[in-house]
Structure formats: C-alpha cells, structure tokens
Short mmCIF file of C-alpha atoms in Angstrom, two decimals:
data_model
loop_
_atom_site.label_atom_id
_atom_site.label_comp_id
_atom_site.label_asym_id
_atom_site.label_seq_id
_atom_site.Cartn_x
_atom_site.Cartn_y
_atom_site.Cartn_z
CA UNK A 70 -0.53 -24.26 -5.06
CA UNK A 71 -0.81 -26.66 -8.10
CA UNK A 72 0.67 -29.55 -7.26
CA UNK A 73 1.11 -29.46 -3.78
CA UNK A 74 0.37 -31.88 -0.86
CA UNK A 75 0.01 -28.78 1.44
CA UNK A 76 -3.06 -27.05 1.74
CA UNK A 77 -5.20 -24.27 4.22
CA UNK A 78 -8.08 -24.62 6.50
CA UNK A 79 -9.31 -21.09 7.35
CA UNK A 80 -12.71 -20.87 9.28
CA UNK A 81 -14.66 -17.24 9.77
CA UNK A 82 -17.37 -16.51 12.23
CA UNK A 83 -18.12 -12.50 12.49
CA UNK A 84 -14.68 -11.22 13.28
CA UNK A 85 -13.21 -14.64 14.31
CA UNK A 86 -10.71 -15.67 11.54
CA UNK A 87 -8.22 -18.85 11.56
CA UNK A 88 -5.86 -19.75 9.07
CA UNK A 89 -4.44 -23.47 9.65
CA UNK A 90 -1.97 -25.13 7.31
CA UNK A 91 -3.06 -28.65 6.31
CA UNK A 92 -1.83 -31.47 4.68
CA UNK A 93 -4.03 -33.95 2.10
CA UNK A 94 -4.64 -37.35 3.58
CA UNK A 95 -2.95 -40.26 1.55
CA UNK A 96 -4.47 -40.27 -2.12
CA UNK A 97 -6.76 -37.87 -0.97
CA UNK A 98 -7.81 -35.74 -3.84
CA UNK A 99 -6.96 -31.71 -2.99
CA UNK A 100 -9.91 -30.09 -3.51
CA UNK A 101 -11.30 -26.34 -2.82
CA UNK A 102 -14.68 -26.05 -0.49
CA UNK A 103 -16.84 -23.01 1.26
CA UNK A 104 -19.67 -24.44 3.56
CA UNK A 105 -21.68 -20.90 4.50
CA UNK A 106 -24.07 -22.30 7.75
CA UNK A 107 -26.91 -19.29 8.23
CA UNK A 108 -30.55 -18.87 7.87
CA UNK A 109 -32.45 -16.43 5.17
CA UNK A 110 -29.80 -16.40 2.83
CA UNK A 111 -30.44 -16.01 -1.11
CA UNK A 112 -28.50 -18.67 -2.35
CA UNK A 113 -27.83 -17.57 -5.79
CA UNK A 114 -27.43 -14.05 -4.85
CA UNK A 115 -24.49 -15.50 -2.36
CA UNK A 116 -22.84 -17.59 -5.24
CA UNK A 117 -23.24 -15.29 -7.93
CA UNK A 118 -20.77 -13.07 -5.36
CA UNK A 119 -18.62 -15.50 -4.65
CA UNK A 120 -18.22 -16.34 -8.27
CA UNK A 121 -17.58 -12.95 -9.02
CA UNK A 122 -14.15 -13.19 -6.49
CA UNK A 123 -12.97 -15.87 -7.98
CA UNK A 124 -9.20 -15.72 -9.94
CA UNK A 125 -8.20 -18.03 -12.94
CA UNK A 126 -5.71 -20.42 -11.39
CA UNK A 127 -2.38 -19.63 -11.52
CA UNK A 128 -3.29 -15.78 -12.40
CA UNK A 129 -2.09 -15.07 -8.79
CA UNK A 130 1.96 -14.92 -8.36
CA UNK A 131 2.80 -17.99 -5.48
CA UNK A 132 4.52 -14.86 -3.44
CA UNK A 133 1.10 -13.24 -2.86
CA UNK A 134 0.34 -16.04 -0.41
CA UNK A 135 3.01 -15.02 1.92
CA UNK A 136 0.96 -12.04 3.21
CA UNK A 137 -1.42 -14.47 4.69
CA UNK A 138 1.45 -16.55 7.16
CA UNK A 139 0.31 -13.64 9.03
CA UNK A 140 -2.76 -15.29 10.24
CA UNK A 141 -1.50 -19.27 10.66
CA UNK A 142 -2.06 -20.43 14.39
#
C-alpha cells in the first residue's frame, strides 16, 4: 500500500507458492521486484507480458488484498 512500512515476499516455483509478510529495513526504500531464474526464455516477449498485467497504482481498492491472507505462512 502507498505509504506503508509493510510489504510481501511471495516466491513461485511450478505449483509451489508462498506469500510472506515483510517489513522495510530502516530507511530502506520500498520498492517492487520480479527476479524470473530459467534458461531459453525471450526476454522481451516475458516483459512485454508482464507489462501487460500491470495496474495503475492505486486503481486497485486496499480491500482486494485481503483475498490473498489466504496464502501468508
């Protein structure tokens, strides 16, 4: 959320998914970040999907996120 000190860690390996809360370090700067680890891929064809997912910020309502406390460990 915009703002906030509290972020999410979520990790995804075939049908392996966690969902961690997580909290910024300090004066750590929040920031957003995908690593994708694999071999063969088309890079741009990847981002140019990813890109396509993507919301403009605060276009989601903050009670959409509650639907994913289903997953926190």
């Amino acid at each position: 959320m915009p703002g906030g000190r509290r972020g999410y860690v979520v990790q995804a390996v075939g049908g392996w998914l966690a969902f961690e809360p997580a909290s910024w370090c300090g004066d750590e700067e929040p920031v957003t970040q995908l690593v994708a680890i694999g071999t063969g891929m088309d890079d741009a064809a990847v981002e140019a999907a990813l890109r396509g997912c993507l919301d403009e910020p605060g276009s989601i309502p903050a009670d959409h996120l509650h639907a994913l406390t289903r997953y926190l460990r």
